[in-house]
CSV table of C-alpha atoms in Angstrom, one decimal:
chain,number,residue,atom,x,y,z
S,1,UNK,CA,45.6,24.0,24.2
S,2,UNK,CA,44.1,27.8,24.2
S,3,UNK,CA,45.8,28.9,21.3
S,4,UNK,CA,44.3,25.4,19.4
S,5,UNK,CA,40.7,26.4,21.0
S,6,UNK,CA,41.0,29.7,19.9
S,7,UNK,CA,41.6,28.6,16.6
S,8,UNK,CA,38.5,26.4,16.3
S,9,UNK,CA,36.7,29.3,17.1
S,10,UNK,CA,37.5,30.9,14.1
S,11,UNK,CA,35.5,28.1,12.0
S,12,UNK,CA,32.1,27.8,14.3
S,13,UNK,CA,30.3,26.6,11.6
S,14,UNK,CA,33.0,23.8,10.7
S,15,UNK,CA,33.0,22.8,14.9
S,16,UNK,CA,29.1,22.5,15.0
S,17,UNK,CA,29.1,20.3,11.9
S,18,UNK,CA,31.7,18.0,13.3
S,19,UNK,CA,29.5,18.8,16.7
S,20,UNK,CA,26.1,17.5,14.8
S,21,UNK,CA,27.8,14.2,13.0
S,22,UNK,CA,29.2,13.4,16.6
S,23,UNK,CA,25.9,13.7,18.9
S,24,UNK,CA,23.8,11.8,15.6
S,25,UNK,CA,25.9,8.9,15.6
S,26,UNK,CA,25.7,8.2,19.1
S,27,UNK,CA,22.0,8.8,19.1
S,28,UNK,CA,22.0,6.3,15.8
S,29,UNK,CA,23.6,3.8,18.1
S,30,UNK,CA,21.2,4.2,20.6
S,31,UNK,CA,18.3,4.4,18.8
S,32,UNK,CA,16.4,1.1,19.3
S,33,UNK,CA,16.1,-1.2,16.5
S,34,UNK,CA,13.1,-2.4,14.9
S,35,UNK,CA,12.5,-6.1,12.6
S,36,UNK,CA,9.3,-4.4,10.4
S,37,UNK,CA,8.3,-1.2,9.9
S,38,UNK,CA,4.7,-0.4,9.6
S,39,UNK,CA,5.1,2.7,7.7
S,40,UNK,CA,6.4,0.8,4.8
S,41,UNK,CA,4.9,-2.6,5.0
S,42,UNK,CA,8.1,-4.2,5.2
S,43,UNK,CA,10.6,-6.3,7.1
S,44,UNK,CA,13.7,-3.9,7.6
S,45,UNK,CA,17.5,-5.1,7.5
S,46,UNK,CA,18.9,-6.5,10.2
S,47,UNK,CA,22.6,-6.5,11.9
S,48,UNK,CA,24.3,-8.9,9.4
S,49,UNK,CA,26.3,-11.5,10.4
S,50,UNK,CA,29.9,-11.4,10.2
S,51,UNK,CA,32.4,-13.5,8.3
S,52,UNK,CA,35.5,-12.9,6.9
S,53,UNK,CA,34.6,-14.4,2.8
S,54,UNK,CA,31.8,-12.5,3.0
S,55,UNK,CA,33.5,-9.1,3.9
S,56,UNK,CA,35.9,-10.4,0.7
S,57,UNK,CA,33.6,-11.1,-1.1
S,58,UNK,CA,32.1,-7.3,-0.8
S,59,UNK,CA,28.5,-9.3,0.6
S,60,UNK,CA,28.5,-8.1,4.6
S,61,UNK,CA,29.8,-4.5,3.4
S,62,UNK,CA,26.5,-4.4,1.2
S,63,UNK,CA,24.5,-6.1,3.7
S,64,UNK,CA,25.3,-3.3,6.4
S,65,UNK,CA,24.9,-0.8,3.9
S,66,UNK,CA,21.2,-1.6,3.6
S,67,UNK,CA,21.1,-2.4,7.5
S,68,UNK,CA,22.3,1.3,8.3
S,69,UNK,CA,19.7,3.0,6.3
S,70,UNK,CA,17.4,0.9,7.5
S,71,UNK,CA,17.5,2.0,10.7
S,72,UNK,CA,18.6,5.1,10.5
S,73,UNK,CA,17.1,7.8,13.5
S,74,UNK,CA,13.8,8.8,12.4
S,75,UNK,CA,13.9,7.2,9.0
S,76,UNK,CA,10.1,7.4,9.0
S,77,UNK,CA,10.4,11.2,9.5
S,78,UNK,CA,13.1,11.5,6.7
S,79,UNK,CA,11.1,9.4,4.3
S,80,UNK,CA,8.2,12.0,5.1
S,81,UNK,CA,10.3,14.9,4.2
S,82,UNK,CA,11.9,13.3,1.2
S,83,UNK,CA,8.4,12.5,-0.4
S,84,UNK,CA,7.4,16.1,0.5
S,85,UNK,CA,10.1,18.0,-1.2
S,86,UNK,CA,9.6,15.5,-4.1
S,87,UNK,CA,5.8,16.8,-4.4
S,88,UNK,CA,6.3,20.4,-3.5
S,89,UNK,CA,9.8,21.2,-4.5
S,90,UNK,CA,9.9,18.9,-7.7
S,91,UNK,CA,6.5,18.8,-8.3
S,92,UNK,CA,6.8,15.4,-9.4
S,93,UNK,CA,3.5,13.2,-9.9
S,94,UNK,CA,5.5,10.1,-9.9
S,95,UNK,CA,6.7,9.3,-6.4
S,96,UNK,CA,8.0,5.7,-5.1
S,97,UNK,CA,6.2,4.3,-7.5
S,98,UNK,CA,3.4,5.6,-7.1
S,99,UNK,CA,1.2,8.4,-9.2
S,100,UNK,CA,-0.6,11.2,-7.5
S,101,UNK,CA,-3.9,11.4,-8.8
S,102,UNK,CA,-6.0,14.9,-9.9
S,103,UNK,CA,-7.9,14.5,-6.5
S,104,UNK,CA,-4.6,13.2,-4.3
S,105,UNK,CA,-5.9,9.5,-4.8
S,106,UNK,CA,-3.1,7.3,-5.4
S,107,UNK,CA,-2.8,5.1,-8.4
S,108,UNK,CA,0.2,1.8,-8.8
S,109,UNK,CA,2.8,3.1,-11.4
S,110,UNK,CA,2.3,0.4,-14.4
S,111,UNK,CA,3.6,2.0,-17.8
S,112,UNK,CA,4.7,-0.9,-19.1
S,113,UNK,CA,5.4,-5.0,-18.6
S,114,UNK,CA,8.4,-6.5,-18.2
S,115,UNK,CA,9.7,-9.5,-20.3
S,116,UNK,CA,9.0,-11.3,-17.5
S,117,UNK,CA,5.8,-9.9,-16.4
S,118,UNK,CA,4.8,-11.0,-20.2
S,119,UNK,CA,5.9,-14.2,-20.1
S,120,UNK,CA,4.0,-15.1,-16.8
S,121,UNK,CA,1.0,-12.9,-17.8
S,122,UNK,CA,0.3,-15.5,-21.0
S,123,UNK,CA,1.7,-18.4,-18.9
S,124,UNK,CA,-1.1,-17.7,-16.1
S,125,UNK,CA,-4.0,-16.8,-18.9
S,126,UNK,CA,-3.1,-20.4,-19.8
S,127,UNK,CA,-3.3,-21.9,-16.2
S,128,UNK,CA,-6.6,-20.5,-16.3
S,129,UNK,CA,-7.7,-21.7,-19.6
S,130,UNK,CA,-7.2,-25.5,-18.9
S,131,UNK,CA,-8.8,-25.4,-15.3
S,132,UNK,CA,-11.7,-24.4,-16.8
S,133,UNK,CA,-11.1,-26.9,-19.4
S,134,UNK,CA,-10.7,-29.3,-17.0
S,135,UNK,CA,-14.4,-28.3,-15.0
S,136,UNK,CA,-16.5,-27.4,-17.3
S,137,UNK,CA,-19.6,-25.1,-16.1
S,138,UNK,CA,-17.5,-24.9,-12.5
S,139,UNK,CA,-15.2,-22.5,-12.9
S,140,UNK,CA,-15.7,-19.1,-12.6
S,141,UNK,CA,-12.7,-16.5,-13.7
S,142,UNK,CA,-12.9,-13.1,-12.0
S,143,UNK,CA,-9.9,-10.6,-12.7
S,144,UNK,CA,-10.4,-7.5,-11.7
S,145,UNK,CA,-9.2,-4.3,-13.0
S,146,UNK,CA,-7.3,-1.8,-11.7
S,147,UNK,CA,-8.4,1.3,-10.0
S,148,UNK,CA,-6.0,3.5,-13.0
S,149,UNK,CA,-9.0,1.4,-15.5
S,150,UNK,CA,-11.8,2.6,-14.5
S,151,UNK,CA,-10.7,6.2,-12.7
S,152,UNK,CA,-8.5,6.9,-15.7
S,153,UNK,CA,-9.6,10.5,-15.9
S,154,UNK,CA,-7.9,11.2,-12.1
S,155,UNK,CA,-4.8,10.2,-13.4
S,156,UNK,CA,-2.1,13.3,-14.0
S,157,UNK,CA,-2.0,14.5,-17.8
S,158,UNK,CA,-0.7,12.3,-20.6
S,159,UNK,CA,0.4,9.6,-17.8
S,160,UNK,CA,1.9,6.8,-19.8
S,161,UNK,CA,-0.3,3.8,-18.5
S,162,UNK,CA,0.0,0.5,-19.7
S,163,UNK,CA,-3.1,-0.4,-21.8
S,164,UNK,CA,-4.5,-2.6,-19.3
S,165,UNK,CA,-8.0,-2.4,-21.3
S,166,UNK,CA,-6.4,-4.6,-24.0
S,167,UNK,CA,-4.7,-7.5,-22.5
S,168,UNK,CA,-8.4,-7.9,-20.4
S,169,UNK,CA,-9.5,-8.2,-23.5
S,170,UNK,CA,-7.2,-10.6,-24.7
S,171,UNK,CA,-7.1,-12.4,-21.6
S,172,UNK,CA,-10.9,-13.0,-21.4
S,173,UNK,CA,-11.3,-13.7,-24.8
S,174,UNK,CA,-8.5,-16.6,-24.3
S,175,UNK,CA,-10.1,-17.9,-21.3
S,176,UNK,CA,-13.4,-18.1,-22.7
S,177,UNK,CA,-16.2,-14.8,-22.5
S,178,UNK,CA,-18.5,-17.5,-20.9
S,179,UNK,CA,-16.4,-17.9,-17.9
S,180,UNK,CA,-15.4,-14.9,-17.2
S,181,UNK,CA,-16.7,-12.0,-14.9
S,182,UNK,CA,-15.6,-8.4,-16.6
S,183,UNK,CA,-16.2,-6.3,-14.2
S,184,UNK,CA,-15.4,-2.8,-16.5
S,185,UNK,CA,-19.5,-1.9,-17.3
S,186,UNK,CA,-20.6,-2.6,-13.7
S,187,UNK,CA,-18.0,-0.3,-11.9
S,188,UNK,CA,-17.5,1.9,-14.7
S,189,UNK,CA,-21.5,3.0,-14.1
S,190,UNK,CA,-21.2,3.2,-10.7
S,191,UNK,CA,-17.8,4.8,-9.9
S,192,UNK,CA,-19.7,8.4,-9.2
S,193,UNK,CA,-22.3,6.6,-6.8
S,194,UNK,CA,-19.8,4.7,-4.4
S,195,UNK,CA,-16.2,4.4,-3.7
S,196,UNK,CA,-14.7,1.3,-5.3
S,197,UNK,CA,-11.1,1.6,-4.7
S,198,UNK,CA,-9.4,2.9,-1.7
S,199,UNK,CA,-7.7,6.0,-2.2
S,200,UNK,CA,-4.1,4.9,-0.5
S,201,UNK,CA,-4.2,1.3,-1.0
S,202,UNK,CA,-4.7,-0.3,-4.4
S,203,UNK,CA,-7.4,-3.2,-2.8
S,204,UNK,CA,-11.1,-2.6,-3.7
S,205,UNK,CA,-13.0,-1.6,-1.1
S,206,UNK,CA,-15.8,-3.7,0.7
S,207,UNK,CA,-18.3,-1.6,-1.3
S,208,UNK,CA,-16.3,-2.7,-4.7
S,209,UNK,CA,-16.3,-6.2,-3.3
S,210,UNK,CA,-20.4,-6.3,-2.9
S,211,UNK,CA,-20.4,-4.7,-6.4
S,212,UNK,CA,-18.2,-7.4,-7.5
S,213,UNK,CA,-20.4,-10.4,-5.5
S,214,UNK,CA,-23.3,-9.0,-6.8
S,215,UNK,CA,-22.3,-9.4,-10.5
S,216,UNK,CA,-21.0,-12.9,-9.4
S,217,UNK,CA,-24.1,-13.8,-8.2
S,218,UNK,CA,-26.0,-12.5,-11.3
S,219,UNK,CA,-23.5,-14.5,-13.3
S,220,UNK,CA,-24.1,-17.9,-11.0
S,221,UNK,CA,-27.9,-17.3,-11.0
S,222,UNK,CA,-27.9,-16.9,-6.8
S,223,UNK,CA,-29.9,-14.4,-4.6
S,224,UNK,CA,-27.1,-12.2,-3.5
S,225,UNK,CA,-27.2,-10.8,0.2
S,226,UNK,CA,-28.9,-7.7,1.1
S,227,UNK,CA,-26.6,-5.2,2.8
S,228,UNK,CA,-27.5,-1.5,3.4
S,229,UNK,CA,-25.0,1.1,4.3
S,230,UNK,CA,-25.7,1.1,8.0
S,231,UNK,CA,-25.0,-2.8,8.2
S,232,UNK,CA,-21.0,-2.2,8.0
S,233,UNK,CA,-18.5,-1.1,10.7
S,234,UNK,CA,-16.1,1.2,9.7
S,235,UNK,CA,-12.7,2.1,11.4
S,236,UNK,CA,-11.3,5.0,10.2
S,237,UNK,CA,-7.4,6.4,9.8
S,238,UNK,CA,-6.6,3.7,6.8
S,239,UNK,CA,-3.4,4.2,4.9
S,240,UNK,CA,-2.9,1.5,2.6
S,241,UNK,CA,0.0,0.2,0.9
S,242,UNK,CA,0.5,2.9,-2.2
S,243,UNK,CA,0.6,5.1,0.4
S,244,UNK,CA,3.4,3.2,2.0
S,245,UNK,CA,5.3,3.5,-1.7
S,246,UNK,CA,4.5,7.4,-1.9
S,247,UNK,CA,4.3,8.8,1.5
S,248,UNK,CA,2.3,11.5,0.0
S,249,UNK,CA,2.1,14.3,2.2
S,250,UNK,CA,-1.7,15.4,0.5
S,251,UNK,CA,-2.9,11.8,1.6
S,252,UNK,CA,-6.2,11.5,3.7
S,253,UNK,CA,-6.8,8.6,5.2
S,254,UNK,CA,-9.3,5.5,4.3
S,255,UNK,CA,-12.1,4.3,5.8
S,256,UNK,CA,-12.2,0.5,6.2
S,257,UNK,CA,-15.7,-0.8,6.0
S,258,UNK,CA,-16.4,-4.5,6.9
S,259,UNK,CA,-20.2,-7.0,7.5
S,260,UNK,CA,-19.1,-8.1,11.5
S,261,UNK,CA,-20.5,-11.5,10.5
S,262,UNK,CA,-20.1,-14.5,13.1
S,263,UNK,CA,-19.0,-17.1,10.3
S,264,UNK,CA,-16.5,-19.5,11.8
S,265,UNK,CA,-13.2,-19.9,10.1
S,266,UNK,CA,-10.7,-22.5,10.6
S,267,UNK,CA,-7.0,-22.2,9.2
S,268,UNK,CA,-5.6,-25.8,7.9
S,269,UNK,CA,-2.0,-27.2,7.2
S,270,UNK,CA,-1.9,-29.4,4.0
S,271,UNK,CA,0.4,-32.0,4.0
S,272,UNK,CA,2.0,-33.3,0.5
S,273,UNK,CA,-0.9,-35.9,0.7
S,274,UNK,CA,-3.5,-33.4,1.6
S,275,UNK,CA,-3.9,-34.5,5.1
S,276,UNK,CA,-5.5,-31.7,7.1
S,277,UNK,CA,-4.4,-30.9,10.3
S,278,UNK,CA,-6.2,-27.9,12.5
S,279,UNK,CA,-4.3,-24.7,12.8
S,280,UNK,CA,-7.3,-22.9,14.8
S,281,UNK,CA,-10.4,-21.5,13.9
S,282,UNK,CA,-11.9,-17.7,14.8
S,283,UNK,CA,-14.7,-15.9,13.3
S,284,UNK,CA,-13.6,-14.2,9.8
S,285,UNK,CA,-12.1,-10.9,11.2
S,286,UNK,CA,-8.8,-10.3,12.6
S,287,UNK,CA,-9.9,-7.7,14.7
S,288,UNK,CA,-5.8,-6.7,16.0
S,289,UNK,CA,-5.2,-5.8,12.8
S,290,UNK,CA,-6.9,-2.5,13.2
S,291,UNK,CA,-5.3,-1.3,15.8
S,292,UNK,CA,-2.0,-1.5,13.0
S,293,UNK,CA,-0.9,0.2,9.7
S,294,UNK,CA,-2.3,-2.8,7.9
S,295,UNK,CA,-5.7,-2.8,8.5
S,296,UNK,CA,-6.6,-4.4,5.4
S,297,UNK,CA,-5.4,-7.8,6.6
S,298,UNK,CA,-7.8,-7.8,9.1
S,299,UNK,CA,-9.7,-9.9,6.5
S,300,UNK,CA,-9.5,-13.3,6.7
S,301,UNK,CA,-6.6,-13.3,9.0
S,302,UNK,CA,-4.4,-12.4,5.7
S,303,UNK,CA,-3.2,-14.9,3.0
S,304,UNK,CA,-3.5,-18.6,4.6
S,305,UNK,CA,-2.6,-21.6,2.5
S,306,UNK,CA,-5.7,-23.1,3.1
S,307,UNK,CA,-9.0,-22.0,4.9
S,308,UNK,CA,-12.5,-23.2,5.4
S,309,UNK,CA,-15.6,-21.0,6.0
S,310,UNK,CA,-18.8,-22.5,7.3
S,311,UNK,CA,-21.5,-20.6,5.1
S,312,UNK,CA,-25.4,-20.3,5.9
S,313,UNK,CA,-26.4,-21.3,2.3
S,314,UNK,CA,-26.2,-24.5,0.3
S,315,UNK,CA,-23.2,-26.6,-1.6
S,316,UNK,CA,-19.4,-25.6,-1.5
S,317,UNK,CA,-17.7,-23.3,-3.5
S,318,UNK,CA,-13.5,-23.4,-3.6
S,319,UNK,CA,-12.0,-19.5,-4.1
S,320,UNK,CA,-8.8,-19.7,-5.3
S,321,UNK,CA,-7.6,-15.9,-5.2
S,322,UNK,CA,-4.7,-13.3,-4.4
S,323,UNK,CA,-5.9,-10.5,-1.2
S,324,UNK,CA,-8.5,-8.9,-3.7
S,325,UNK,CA,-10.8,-11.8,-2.5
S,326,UNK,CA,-10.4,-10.9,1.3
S,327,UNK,CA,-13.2,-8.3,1.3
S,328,UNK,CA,-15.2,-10.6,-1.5
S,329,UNK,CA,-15.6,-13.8,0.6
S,330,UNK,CA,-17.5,-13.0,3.4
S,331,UNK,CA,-20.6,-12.3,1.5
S,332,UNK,CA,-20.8,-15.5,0.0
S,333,UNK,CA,-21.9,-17.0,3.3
S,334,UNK,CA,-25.3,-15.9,2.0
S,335,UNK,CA,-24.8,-18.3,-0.9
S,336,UNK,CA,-22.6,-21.5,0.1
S,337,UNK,CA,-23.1,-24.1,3.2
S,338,UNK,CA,-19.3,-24.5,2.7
S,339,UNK,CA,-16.7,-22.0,1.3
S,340,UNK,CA,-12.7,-23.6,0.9
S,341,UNK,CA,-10.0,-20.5,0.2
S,342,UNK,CA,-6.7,-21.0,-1.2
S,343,UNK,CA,-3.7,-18.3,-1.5
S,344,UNK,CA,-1.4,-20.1,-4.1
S,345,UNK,CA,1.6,-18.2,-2.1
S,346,UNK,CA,0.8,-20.2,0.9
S,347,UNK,CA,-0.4,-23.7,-1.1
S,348,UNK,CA,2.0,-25.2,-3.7
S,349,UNK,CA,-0.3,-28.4,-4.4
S,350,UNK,CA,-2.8,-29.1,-7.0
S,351,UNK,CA,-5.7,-26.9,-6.9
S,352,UNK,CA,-7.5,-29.3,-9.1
S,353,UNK,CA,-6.4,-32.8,-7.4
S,354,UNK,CA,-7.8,-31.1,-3.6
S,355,UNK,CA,-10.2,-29.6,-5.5
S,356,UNK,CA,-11.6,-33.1,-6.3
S,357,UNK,CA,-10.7,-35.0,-3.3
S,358,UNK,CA,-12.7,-32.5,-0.8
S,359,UNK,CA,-15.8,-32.7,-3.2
S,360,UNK,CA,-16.5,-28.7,-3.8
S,361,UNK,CA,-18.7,-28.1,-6.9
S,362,UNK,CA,-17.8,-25.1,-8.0
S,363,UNK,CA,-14.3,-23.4,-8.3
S,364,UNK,CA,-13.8,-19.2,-8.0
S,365,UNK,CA,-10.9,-17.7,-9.4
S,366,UNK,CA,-10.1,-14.3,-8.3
S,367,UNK,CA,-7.5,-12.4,-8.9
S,368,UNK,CA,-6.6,-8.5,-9.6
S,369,UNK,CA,-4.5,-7.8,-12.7
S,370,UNK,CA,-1.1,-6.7,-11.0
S,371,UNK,CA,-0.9,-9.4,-9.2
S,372,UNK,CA,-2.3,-11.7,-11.9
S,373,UNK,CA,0.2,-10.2,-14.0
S,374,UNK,CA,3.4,-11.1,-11.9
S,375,UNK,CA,2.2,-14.3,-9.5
S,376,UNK,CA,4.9,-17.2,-10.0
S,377,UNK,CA,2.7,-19.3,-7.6
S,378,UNK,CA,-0.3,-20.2,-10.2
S,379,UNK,CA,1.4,-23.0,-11.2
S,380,UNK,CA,-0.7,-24.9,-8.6
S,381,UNK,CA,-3.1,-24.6,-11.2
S,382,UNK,CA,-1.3,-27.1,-13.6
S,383,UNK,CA,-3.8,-29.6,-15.2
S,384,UNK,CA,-1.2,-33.1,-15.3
S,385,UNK,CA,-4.1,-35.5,-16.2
């Protein structure tokens, strides 16, 4: 037993490796596991369940693959060092998806579409089309454009982009110029008075939003609501989700800025007959949601199905809309005695049937172009009649 202990001694580098594996995996086993990980937005793998055709069939070996990394020990801190030696080692202006901007803003990686991006992008242009066909003078179409449109000059030399500028173009013109709210001009002139875009997160800001419900209102011919910098709270220590893709270690965190309105909200269930049944109402703010990583869905409790907003103006107004509108809707309580929200992820009826049966007069659609670009869920939008 000396003589074998002697001999170890002779490779102390070899014994400490062996040493190291040992102590991590039993520190791996221990380490407590978690269903979501804040850092990255996301649900993380759990401990698959065993069978013996799917060992054979090669599906629980790959399930436990992506369970292991998963939850690795510290795989926060190893995502942190693998983004920094990217950025500093590398040098890399591309990471997770991500582009580093001139002034460390972060910008959504979109060089090109794929086949089925293209498909769905002319698909939902079409949606829109006949909506507005089918309401004439109701319907107005608000898509707006990325942050990499109007802050093109931040973005690193000769970045590839996709030409986003063009398919606006060809998607307004399509839906009809009338109907549509380009917001290019309005934030293009002001980008170097205000912050529109959030530097971590690809979400307008509130200030972008009141930008945004200011044109709307011009467009609608309504008095839009008076805000001044001092009327907003702001919580600080924001890292959005582009940050979650990049883990950029240059990142500084956001500012979330929100109107602390005392509008009631009330979530619905829809039934298949669009029967509403009371899921609970609250004021617009999910105030918990600041005290996480995703601060942004503070607003509006997040994507419902189907939500009512009891306004201090006159008529109703239906907003139709992806997250962008979050930070939009609560200043049209200036405007509208009755505001109805649908998230087409959480709907799956006819928009324009529910539309009709709950009386609203005028329909918003809002939407921002990567998520216009790749939503399977507009078909809710389908005219059948």
């Amino acid at each position: 037993m000396k003589e074998k202990f002697k001999e170890l001694k002779q490779y102390p580098l070899l014994v400490l490796f062996f040493l190291f594996i040992f102590c991590f995996m039993i520190a791996d086993g221990l380490w407590p596991k978690r269903a979501e990980s804040d850092l990255e937005r996301r649900d993380l793998a759990q401990f698959p369940k065993f069978s013996f055709s799917s060992l054979v069939k090669n599906e629980w070996t790959a399930k436990y693959g992506e369970y292991t990394k998963d939850q690795v020990i510290g795989r926060d801190s190893w995502l942190k060092a693998q983004s920094l030696c990217e950025s500093l080692l590398f040098r890399k202006e591309e990471i997770g998806g991500a582009m580093i901007g001139k002034n460390d803003a972060l910008f959504t990686k979109m060089f090109a579409l794929t086949p089925t991006e293209e498909k769905l992008l002319q698909k939902n242009t079409t949606l829109v089309q006949q909506f507005i066909e089918k309401f004439p003078g109701q319907v107005t179409f608000l898509l707006a454009p990325s942050s990499s449109v109007i802050n093109a000059e931040e973005l690193p030399a000769n970045t590839p982009m996709l030409d986003e500028n063009a398919r606006l173009d060809t998607i307004f013109s399509t839906v009809g110029e009338a109907n549509s709210l380009d917001l290019r001009e309005p934030f293009t002139a002001a980008k170097d008075d205000v912050q529109l875009y959030y530097d971590t997160d690809h979400h307008w800001t509130s200030y972008g939003a009141y930008l945004a419900y200011q044109q709307f209102c011009q467009m609608r011919g309504l008095t839009p609501m008076e805000v001044s910098e001092s009327d907003y709270t702001t919580v600080p220590g924001f890292y959005g989700t582009t940050y979650s893709k990049a883990l950029y270690w240059k990142s500084k965190p956001d500012t979330i800025a929100y109107l602390d309105l005392p509008n009631a909200m009330t979530i619905w269930n829809v039934s298949p007959t669009f029967e509403l049944t009371e899921n609970f109402t609250a004021t617009m703010y999910d105030k918990s949601k600041l005290e996480t990583g995703d601060k942004y869905a503070m607003f509006l409790y997040g994507n419902n199905g189907y939500s009512t907003i009891e306004g201090d103006g006159e008529g109703s107004i239906l907003v139709v809309k992806d997250s962008y509108a979050n930070s939009f809707i609560p200043y049209l309580t200036a405007n509208y005695a009755r505001i109805g929200v649908i998230d087409p992820r959480g709907f799956g009826l006819s928009v324009a049937d529910f539309a009709q049966q709950e009386g609203y007069d005028e329909v918003l659609l809002l939407f921002n172009f990567q998520s216009f670009k790749e939503s399977t869920f507009l078909s809710c939008l389908n005219i059948t009649n």
